[in-house]
Coordinates of C-alpha atoms in Angstrom, one line a residue:
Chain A
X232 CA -31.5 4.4 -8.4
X233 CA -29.9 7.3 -7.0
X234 CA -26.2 7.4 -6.3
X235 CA -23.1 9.8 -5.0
X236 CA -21.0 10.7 -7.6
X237 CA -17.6 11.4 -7.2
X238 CA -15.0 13.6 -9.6
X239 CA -12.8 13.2 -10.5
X240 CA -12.3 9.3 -10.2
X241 CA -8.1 9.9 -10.2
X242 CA -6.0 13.1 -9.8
X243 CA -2.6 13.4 -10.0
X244 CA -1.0 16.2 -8.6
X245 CA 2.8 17.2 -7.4
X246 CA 3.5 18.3 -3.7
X247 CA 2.1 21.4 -2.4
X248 CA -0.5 22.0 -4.6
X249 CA -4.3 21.9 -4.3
X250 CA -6.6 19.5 -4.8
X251 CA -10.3 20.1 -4.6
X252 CA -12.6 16.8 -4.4
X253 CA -16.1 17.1 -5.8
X254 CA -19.1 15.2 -5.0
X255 CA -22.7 15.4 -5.3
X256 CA -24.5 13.1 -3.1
X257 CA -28.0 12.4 -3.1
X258 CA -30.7 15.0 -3.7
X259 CA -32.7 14.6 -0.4
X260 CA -29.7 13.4 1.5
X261 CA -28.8 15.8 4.9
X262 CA -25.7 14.6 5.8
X263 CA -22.5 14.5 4.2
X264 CA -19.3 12.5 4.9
X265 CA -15.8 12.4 3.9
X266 CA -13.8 9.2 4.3
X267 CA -10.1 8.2 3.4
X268 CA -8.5 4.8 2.7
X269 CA -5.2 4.9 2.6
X270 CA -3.8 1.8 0.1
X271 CA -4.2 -1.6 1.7
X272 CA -5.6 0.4 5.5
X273 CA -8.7 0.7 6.6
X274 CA -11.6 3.0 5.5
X275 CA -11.1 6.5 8.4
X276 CA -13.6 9.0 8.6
X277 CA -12.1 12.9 8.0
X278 CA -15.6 14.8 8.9
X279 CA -19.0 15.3 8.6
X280 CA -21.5 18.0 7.9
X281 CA -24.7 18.8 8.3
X282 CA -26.8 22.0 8.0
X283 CA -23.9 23.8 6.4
X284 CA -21.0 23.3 9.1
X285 CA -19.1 20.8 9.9
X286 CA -20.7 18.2 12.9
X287 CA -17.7 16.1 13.6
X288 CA -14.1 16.1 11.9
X289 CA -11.1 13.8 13.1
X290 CA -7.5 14.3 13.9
X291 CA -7.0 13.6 10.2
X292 CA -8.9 16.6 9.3
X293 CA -6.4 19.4 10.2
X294 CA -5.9 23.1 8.7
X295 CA -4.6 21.8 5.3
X296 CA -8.6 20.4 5.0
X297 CA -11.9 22.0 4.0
X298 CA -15.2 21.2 3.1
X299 CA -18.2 23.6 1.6
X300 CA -21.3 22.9 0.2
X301 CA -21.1 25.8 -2.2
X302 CA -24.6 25.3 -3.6
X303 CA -27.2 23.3 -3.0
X304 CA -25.7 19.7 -5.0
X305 CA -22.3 19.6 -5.3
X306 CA -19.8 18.9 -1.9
X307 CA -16.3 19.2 -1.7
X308 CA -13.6 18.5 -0.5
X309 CA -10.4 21.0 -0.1
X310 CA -6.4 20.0 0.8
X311 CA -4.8 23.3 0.2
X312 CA -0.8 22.2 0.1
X313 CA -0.9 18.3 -0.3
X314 CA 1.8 15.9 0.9
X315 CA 3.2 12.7 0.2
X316 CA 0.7 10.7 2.8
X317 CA -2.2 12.5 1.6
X318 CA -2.4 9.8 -1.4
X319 CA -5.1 7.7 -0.8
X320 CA -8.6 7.1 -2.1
X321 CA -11.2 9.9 -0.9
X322 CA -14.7 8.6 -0.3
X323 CA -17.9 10.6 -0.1
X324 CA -21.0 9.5 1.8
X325 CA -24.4 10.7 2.2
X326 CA -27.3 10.0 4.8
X327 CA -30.8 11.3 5.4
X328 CA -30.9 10.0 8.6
X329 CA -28.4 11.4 11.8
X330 CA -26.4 9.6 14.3
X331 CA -25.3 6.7 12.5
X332 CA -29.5 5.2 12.3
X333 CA -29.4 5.8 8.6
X334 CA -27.7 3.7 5.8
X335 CA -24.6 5.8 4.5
X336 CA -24.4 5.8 0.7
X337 CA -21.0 6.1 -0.8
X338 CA -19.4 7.3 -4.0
X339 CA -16.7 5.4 -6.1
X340 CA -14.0 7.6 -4.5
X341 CA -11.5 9.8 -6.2
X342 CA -8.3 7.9 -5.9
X343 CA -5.4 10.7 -5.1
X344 CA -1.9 10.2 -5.9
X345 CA 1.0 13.0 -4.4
X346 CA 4.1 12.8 -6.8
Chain B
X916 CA -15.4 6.0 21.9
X917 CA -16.4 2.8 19.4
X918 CA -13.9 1.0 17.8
X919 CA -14.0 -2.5 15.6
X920 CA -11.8 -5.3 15.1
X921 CA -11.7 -7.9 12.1
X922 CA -8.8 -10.5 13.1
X923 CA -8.4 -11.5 9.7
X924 CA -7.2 -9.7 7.2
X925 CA -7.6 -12.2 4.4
X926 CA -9.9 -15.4 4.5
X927 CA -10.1 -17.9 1.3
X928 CA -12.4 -20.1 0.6
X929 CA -13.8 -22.5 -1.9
X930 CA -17.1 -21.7 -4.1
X931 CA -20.1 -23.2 -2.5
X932 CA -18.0 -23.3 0.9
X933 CA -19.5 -21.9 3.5
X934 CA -18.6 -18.6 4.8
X935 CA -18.2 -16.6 8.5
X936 CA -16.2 -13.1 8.7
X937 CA -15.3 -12.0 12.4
X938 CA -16.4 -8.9 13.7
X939 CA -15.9 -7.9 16.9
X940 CA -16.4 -4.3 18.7
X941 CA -15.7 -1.8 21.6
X942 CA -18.1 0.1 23.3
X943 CA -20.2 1.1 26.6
X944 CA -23.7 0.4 25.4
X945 CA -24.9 -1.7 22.4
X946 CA -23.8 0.4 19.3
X947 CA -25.2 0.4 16.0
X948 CA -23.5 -2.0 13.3
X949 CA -22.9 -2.6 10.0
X950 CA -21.0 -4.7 7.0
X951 CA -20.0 -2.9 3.9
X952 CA -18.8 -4.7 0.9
X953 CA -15.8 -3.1 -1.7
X954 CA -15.2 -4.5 -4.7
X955 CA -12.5 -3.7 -6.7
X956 CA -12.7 -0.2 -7.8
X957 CA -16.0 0.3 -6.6
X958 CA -17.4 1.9 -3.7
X959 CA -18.5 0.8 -0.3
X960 CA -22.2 -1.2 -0.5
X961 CA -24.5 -2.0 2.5
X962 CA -24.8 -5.5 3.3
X963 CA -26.9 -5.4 6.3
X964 CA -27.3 -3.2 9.8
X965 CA -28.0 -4.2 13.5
X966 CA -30.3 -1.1 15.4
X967 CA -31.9 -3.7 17.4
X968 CA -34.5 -6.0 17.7
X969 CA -33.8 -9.4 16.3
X970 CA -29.9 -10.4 16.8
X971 CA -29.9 -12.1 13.3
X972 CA -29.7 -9.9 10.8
X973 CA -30.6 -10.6 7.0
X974 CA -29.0 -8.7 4.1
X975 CA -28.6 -8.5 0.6
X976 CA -26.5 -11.1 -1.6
X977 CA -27.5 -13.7 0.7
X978 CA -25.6 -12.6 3.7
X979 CA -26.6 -12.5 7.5
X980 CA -25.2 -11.5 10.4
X981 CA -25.6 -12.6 14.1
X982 CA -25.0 -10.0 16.8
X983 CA -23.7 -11.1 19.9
X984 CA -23.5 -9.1 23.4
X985 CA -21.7 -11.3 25.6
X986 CA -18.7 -11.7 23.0
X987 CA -19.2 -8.3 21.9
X988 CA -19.3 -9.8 18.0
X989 CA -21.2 -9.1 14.7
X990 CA -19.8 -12.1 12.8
X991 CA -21.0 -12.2 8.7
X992 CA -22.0 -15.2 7.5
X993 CA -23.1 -16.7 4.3
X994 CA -23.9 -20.4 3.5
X995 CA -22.3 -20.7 0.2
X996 CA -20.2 -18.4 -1.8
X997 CA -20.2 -17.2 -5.1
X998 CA -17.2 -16.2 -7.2
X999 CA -18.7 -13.0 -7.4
X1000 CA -18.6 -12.5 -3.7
X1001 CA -14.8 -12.2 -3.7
X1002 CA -14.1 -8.5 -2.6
X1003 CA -13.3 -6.4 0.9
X1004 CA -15.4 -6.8 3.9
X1005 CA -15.9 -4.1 6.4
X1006 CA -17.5 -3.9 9.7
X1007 CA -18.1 -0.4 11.0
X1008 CA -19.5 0.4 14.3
X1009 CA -21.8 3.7 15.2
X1010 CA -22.4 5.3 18.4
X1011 CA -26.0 5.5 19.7
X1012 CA -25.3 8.8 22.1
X1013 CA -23.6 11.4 19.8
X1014 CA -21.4 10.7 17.4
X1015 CA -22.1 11.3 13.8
X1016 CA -19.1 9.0 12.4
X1017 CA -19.2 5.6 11.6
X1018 CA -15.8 3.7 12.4
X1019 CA -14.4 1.0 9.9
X1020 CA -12.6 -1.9 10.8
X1021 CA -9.2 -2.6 8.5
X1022 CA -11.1 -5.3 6.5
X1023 CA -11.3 -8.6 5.3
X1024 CA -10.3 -9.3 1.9
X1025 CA -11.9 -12.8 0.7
X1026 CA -10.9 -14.8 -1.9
X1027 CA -12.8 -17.4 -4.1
X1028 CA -11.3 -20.4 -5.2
X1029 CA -13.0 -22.0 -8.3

């Protein structure tokens, strides 16, 4: 059964440095997702894109964020100086349906910790 | 813009009990909603969805879920539990108009006892 994958499943990294968040969601899949959960919070969305921009991004999703699809599988995810509050657990998603009609499929997450 | 409430933020319950996890929602039209399950160190799976149609919806795992207009709920329900049932709850919410998101409540976590 096809799946997102998500890599790496835990980074550690020190304040102020970048992180980049790969995943590759599912082959025929047009729409891609990047959610946050924040230990014992809820699940928030950070943005979606679709036909190589981004369609939708929250208040979460300031400069320090990024996303590309820099080839035709893999999807990341880009905080250029992290801090402290950016630890949580990243999750992926992928649809092949728009506006919320189709079933998001989500990776295992890439749990981040900022030391 | 949607939004989602679920009042409790952990439920217990026996195995073989009898199960129903509150939902309820904000929004100006009927919206599109979902429960996802989490368990530990996994990712977020699909229980069931509500587009429309019939306001009982069946899902996988043996879960349903009833959507209500008038109390503005998608309650989850389940007739009897499993130990392996014991993980986080979420009911999201989607906008039919525009939006692209889907919005997560802060979860349930349920516990199993044997």
């Amino acid at each position: 059964e096809p799946e997102v994958t998500q890599t790496p499943s835990h980074q550690v990294t020190q304040m102020g440095q970048e992180v980049i968040l790969r995943c590759v969601p599912i082959s025929n899949h047009l729409y891609f997702y990047w959610y946050r959960q924040i230990l014992g919070q809820k699940v928030e969305f950070l943005v979606s894109f679709y036909n190589n921009e981004i369609s939708e991004k929250s208040e979460i999703f300031d400069d320090q964020f990024s996303v590309e699809r820099p080839d035709g599988s893999n999807f990341t995810l880009k905080i250029r100086s992290t801090k402290l509050e950016d630890s949580a657990m990243y999750f992926c998603a992928s649809s092949f349906l728009t506006r919320n009609t189709g079933e998001l499929f989500f990776g295992e997450g890439s749990r981040l910790t900022v030391l | 813009a949607q939004s989602v409430t679920q009042p409790d933020i952990h439920i217990t319950v026996s195995e073989g009990a009898s199960l129903e996890l509150r939902c309820n929602y904000s929004y100006g039209a009927t919206p599109y909603l979902f429960w996802y399950v989490q368990s530990p160190g996994q990712g977020l799976q699909l229980l069931l969805k509500y587009f429309s149609g019939d306001t009982l919806v069946q899902g996988i795992k043996g879960f349903e879920a009833e959507f209500k207009r008038s109390q503005s709920s998608f309650n989850l329900r389940k007739p009897s539990v499993h130990w392996s049932d014991a993980a986080e709850y979420f009911c999201a919410v989607g906008a039919r108009n525009r939006d692209d998101k889907i919005i997560f409540g802060k979860g349930t976590r349920l516990h199993i006892l044997p």
